[in-house]
Tab-separated table of C-alpha atoms in Angstrom:
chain	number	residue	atom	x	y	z
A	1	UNK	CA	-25.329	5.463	-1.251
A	2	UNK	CA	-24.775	2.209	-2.637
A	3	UNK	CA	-23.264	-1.027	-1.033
A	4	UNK	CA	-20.819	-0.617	-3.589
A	5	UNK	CA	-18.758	1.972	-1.792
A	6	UNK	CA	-20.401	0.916	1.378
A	7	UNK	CA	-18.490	-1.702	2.181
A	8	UNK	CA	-16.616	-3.842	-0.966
A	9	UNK	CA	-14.083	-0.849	-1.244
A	10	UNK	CA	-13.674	-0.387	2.153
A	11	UNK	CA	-12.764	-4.137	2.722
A	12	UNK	CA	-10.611	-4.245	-0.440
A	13	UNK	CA	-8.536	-0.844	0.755
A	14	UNK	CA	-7.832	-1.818	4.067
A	15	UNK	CA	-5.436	-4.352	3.262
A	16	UNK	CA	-5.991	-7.117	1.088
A	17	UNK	CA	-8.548	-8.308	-1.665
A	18	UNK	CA	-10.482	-10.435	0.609
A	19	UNK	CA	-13.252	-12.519	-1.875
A	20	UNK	CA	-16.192	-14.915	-0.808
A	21	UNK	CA	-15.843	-17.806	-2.849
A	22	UNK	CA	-18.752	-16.857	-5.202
A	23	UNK	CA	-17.321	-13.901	-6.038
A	24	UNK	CA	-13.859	-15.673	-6.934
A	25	UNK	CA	-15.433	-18.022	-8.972
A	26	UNK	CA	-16.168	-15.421	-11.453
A	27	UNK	CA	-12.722	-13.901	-11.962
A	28	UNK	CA	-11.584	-13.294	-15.449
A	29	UNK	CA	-9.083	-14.873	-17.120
A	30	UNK	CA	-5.465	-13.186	-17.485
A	31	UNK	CA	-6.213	-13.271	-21.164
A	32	UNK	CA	-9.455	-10.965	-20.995
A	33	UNK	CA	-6.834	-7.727	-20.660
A	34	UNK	CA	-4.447	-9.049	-23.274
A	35	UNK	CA	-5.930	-7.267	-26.372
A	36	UNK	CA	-4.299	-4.451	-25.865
A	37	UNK	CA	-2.102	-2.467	-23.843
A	38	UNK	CA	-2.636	-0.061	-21.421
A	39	UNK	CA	-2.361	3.297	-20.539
A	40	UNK	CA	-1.746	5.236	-17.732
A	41	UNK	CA	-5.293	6.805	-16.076
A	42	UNK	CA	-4.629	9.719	-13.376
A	43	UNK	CA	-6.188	11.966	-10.417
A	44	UNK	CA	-5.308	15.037	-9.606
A	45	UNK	CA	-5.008	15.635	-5.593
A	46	UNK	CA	-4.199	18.738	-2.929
A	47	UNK	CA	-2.616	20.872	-6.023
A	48	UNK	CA	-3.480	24.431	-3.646
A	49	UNK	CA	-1.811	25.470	-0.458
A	50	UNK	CA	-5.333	25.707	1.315
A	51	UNK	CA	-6.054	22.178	0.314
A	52	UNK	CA	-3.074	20.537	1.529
A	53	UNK	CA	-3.267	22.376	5.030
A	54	UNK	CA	-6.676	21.256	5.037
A	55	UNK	CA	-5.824	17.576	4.981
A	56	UNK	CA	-3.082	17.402	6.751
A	57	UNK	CA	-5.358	18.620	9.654
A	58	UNK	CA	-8.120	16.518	8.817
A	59	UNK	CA	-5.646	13.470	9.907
A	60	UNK	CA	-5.192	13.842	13.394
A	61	UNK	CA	-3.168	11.564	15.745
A	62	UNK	CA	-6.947	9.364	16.392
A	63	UNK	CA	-7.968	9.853	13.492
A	64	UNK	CA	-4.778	7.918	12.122
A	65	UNK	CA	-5.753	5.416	14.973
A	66	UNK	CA	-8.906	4.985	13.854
A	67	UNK	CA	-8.291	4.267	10.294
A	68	UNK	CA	-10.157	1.112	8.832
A	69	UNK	CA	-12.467	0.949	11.481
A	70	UNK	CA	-15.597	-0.212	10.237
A	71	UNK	CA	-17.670	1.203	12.875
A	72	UNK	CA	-15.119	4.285	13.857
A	73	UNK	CA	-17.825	6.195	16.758
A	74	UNK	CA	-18.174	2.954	18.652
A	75	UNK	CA	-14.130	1.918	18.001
A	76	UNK	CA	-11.824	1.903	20.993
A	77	UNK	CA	-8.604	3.817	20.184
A	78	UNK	CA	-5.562	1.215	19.924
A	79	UNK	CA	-3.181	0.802	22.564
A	80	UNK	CA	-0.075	1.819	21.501
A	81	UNK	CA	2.457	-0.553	20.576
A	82	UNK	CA	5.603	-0.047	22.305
A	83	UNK	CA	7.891	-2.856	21.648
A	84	UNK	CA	11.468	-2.222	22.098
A	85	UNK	CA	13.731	-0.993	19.287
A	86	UNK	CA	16.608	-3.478	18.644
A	87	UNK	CA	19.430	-1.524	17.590
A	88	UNK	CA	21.315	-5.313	16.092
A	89	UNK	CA	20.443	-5.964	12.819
A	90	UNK	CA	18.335	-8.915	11.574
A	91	UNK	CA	20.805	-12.002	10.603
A	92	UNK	CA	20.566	-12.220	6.885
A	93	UNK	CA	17.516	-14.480	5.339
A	94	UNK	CA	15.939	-15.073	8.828
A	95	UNK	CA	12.488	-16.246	7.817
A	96	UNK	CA	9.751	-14.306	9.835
A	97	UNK	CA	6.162	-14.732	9.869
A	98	UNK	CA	5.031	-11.310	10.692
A	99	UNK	CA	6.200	-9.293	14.328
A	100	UNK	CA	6.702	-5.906	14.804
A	101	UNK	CA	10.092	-4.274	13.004
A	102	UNK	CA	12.438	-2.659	15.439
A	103	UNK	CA	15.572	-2.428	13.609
A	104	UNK	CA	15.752	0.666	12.451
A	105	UNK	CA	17.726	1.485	8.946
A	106	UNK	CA	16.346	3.050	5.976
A	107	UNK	CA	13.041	1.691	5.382
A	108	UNK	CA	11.954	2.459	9.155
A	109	UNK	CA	11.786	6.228	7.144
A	110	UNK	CA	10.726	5.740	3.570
A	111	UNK	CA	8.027	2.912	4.582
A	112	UNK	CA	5.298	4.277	5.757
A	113	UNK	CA	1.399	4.610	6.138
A	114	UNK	CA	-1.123	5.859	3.689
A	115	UNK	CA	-4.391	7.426	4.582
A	116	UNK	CA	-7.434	8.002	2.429
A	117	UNK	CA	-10.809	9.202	3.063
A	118	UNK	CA	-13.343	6.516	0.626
A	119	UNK	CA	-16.789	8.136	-1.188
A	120	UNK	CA	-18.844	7.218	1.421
A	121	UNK	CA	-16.878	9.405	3.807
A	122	UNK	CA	-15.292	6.594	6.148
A	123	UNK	CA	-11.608	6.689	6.721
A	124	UNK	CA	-9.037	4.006	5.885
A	125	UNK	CA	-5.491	2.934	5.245
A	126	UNK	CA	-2.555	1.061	3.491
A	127	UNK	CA	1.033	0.913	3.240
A	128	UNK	CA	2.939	3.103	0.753
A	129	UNK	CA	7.158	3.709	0.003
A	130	UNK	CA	9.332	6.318	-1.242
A	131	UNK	CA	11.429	5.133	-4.216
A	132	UNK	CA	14.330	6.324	-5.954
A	133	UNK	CA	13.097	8.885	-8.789
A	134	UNK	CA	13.997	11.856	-11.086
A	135	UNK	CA	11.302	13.764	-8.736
A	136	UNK	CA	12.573	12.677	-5.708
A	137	UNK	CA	8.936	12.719	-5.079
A	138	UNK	CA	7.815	9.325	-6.181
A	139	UNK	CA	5.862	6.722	-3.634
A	140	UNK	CA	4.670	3.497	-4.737
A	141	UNK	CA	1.415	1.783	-3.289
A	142	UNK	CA	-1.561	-0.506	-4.608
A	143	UNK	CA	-3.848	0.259	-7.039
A	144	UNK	CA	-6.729	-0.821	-5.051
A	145	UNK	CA	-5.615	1.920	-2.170
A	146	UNK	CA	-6.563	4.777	-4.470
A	147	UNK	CA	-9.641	3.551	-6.366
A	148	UNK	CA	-12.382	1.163	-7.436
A	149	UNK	CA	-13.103	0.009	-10.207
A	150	UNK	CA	-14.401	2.318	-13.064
A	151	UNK	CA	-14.827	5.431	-15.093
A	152	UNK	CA	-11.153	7.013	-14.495
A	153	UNK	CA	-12.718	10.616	-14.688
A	154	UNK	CA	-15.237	10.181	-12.134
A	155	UNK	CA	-14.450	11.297	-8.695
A	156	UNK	CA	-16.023	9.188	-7.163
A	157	UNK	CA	-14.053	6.427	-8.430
A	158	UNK	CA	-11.244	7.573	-6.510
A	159	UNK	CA	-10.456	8.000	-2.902
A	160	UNK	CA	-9.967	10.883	-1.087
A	161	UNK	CA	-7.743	13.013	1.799
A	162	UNK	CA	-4.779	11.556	0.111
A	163	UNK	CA	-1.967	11.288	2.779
A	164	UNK	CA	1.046	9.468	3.652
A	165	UNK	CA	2.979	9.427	6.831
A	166	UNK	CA	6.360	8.303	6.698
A	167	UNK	CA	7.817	5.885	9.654
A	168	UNK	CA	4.497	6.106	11.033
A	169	UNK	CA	4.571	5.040	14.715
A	170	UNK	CA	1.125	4.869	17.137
A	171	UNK	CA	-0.382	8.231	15.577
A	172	UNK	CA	2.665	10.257	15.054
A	173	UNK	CA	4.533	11.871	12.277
A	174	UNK	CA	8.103	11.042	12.865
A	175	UNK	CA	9.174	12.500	9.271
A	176	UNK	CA	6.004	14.587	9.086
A	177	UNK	CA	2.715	14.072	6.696
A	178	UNK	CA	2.880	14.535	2.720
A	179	UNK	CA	-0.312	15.174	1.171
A	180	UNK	CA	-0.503	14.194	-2.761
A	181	UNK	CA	-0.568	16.068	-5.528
A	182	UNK	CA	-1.321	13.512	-7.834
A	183	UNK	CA	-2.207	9.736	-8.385
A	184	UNK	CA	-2.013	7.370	-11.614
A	185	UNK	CA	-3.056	3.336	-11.757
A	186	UNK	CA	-3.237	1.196	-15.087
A	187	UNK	CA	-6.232	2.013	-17.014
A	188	UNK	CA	-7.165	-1.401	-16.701
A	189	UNK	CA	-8.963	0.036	-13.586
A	190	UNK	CA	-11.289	2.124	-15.730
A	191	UNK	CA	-12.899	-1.464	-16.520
A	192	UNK	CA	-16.973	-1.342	-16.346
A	193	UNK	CA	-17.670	-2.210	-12.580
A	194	UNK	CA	-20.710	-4.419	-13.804
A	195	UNK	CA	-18.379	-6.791	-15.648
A	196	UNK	CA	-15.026	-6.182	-14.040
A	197	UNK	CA	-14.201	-6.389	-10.119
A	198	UNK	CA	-11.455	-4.837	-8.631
A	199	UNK	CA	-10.023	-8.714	-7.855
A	200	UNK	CA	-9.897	-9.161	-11.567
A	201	UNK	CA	-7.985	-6.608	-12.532
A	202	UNK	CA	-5.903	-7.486	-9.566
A	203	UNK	CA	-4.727	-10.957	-10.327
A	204	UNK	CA	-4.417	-10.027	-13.982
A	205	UNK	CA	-1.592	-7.845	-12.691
A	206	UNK	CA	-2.604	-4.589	-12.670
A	207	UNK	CA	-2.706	-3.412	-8.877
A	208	UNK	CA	0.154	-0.884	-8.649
A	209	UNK	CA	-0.541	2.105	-7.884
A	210	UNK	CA	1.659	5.488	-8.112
A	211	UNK	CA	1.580	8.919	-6.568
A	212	UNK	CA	3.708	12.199	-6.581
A	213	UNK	CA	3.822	13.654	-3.225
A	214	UNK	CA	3.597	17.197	-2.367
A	215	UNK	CA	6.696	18.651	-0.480
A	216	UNK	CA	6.961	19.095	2.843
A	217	UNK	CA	5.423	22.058	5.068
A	218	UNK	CA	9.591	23.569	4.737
A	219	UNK	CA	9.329	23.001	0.740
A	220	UNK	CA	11.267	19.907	0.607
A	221	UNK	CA	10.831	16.949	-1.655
A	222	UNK	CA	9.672	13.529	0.198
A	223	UNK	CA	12.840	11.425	-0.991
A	224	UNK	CA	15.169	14.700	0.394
A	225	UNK	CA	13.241	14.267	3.961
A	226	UNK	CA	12.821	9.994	4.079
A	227	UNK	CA	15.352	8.658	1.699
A	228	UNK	CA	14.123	6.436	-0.932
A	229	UNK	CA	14.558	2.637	-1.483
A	230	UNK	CA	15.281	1.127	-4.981
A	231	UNK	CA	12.701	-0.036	-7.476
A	232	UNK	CA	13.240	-2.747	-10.017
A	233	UNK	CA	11.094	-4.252	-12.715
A	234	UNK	CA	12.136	-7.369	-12.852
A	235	UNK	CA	10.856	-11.119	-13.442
A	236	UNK	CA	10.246	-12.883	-10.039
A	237	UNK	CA	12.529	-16.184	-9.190
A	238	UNK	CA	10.907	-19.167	-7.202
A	239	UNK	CA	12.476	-19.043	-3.954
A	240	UNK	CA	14.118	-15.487	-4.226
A	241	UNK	CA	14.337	-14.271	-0.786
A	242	UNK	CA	12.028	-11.602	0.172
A	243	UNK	CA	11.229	-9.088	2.838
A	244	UNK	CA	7.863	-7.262	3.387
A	245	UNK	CA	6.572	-4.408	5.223
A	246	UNK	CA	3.189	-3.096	6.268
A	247	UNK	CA	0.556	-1.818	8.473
A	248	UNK	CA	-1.994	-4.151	9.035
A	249	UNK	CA	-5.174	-3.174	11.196
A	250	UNK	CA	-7.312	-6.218	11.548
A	251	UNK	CA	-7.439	-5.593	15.658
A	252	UNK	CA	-9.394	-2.374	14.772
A	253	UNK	CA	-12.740	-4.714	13.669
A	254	UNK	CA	-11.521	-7.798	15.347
A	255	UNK	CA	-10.210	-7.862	19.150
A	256	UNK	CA	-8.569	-11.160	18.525
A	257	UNK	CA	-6.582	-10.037	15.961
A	258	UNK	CA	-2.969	-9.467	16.087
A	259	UNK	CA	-2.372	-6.158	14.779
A	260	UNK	CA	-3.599	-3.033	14.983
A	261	UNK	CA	-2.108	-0.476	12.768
A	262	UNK	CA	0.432	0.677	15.577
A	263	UNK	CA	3.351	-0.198	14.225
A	264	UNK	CA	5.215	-1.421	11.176
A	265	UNK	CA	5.101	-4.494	10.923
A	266	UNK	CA	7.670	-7.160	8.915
A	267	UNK	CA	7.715	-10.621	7.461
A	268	UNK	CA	10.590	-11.933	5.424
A	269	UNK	CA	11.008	-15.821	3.908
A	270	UNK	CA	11.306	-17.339	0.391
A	271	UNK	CA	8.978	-16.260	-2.883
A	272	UNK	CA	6.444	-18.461	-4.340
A	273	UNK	CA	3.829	-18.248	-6.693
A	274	UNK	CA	0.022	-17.975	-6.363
A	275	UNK	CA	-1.520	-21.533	-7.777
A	276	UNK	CA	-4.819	-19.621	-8.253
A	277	UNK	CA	-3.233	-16.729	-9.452
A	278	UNK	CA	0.582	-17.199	-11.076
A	279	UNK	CA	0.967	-13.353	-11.612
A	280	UNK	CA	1.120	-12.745	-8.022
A	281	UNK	CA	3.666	-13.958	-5.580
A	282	UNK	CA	3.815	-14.141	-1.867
A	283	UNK	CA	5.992	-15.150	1.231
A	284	UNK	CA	4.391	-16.869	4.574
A	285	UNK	CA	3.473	-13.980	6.754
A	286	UNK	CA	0.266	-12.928	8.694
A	287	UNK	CA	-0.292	-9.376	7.490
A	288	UNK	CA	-4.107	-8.728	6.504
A	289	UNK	CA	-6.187	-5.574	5.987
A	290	UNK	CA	-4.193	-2.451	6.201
A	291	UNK	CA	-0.797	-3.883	4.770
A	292	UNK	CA	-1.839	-3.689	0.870
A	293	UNK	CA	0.626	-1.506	-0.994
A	294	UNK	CA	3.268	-2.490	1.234
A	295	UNK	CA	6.769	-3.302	0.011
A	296	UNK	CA	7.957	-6.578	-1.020
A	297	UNK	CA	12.011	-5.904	-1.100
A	298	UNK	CA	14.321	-8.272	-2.624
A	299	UNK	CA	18.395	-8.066	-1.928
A	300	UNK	CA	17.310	-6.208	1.336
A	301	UNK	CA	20.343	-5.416	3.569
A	302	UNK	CA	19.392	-5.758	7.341
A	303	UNK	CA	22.107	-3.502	8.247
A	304	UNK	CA	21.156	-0.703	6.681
A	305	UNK	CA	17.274	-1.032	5.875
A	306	UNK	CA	17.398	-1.108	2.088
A	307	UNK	CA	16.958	-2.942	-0.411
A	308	UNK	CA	14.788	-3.162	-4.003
A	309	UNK	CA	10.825	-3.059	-4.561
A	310	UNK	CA	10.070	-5.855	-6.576
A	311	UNK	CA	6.355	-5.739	-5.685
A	312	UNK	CA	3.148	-4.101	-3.816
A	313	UNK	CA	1.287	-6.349	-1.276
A	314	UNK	CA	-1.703	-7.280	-3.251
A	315	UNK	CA	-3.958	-10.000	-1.369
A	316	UNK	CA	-3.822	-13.252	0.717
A	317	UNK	CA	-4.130	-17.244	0.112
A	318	UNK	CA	-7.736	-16.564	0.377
A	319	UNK	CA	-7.583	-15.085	-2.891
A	320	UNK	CA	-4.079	-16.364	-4.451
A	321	UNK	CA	-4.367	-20.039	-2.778
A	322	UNK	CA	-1.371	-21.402	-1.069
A	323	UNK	CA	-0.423	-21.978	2.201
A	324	UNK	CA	-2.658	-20.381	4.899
A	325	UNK	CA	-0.984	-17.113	6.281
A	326	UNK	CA	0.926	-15.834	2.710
A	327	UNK	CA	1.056	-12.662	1.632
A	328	UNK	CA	0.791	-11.639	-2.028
A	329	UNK	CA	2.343	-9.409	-4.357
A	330	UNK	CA	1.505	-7.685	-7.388
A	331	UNK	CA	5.169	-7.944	-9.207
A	332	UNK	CA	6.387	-4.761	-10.816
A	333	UNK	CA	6.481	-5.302	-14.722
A	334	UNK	CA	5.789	-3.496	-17.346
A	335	UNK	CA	2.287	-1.620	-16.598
A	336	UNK	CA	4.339	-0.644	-13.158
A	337	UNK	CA	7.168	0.439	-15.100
A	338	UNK	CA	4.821	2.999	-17.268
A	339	UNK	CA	3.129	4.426	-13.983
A	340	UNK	CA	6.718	5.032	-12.731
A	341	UNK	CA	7.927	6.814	-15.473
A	342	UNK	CA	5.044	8.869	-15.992
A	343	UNK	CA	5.508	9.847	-11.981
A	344	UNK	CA	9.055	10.491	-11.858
A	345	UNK	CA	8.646	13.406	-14.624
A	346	UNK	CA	5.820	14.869	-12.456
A	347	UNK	CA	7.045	18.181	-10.782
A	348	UNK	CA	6.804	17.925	-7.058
């Protein structure tokens, strides 16, 4: 099996797109995927009764734990993370740098944690959220959380064991677990491997990802079960106030590390742009590996937990520049736009 899927993929999917500096050095220009436009290139999932029952109990509550674990047999299980909920909401544009969300509202349900199994047959995870859609079925991720770069129609471009777990909380399922039926990203992703990375297409704008989630074990549609946060695809304003959400796991390989996968986990401050890449735009928070996919909301009401996505946590400053400790969005335009409305017209 090649290093490929080894370990690049595996680094990239656990949270951010995390690239030594020869490998950013090489990055193509924005202008490389401006010929023409793209398309929309998708997977099919669990589409069978007996394949959805099988992966929702493949992912079992350490399993979940375990997620992103580079070396999973030798990996202690997490503590859990039991910081006390806070029923008072958040005072309006309080800048946080990254702690653990106990507030409650909306997005403590439609914010949750996506699981994936990658070729090689090691386990990971991002972040993922339900958004308002025709389907009432439609959650919103990164690109880079459902595939590597190249051929579309080979499997083994894709991951695997599809699964998202709503309010996700030290190896439960609050809401329950929604397996997916299917999964689209830009075709820009289809890119030859030996030319393209996945950090190209990435900064070039193209990491959104989109899936259609099967109903629930009862029959009922995701959105019905978790509510679902707005979605906007809009241009991004220097300084627009922003809140993000995730699940970063970096404790899992790194005992030092703040955070590990537990718990949501929330940063909130003022937008800037990426000097090394202007597509993307970030706020100062320290969320790594494991929050990729994760919301970015703008006009976010504390009180109630909602607010609009306006982007999908992409990378860090070691990829984007900036201040140390910001995390980067891919901003929704108009290659997320076309994922979304191919998604929303997908039967649940």
């Amino acid at each position: 099996m090649s290093t490929t899927h080894r370990t690049f993929p595996r680094t990239l999917a656990a949270g951010a797109l995390l690239l030594s500096a020869t490998t950013a050095a090489v990055l193509l220009p924005t202008a490389a995927f401006a010929a023409e436009r793209d398309s929309v290139t998708t997977h099919s999932g669990a589409t069978t009764e007996q394949e959805r029952g099988r992966i929702d109990g493949y992912w079992t509550p350490e399993r979940m734990k375990l997620a992103g674990a580079m070396v999973p047999e030798i990996t202690p299980v997490p503590e859990d993370d039991n910081t006390p909920d806070d029923p008072r909401p958040l005072a309006p544009n309080t800048p946080d740098p990254g702690a653990t969300w106990t507030h409650g509202g909306a997005v403590d349900k439609n914010v949750g944690r996506l699981f994936f199994t990658f070729s090689d047959g090691y386990d990971g995870s991002c972040t993922a959220t339900v958004v308002k859609s025709a389907n009432r079925s439609t959650v919103i991720t990164a690109a880079h959380c459902l595939r590597g770069v190249g051929a579309g129609a080979t499997d083994a471009t894709w991951n695997h064991n599809l699964y998202f777990v709503p309010g996700y909380r030290n190896g439960t399922k609050p809401l329950g677990g929604f397996s997916i039926k299917e999964a689209a990203t830009s075709s820009r992703w289809d890119a030859d491997p030996g030319k393209t990375t996945s950090a190209d297409v990435a900064v070039a704008g193209f990491d959104t990802g989109i899936l259609v989630a099967n109903p629930s074990a009862e029959g009922r549609r995701i959105a019905d079960v978790t509510g679902s946060q707005n979605i906007a695809f809009t241009e991004p304003a220097e300084g627009e106030f922003i809140h993000t959400f995730g699940y970063p796991k970096d404790r899992l390989n790194n005992p030092s590390a703040k955070y590990a996968g537990s718990r949501m986990i929330h940063c909130a401050g003022p937008a800037r742009q990426g000097p090394k890449a202007p597509l993307l735009w970030g706020e100062s928070c320290d969320m790594s590996h494991g929050a990729s996919g994760g919301p970015h909301l703008a006009r976010f009401d504390t009180r109630t937990g909602t607010g609009t996505v306006v982007g999908v946590t992409t990378t860090s400053e070691d990829l984007a520049g900036g201040q140390p400790n910001t995390l980067y969005a891919t901003r929704l335009g108009d290659s997320a736009h076309r994922l979304y409305e191919w998604a929303q017209k997908r039967a649940a």
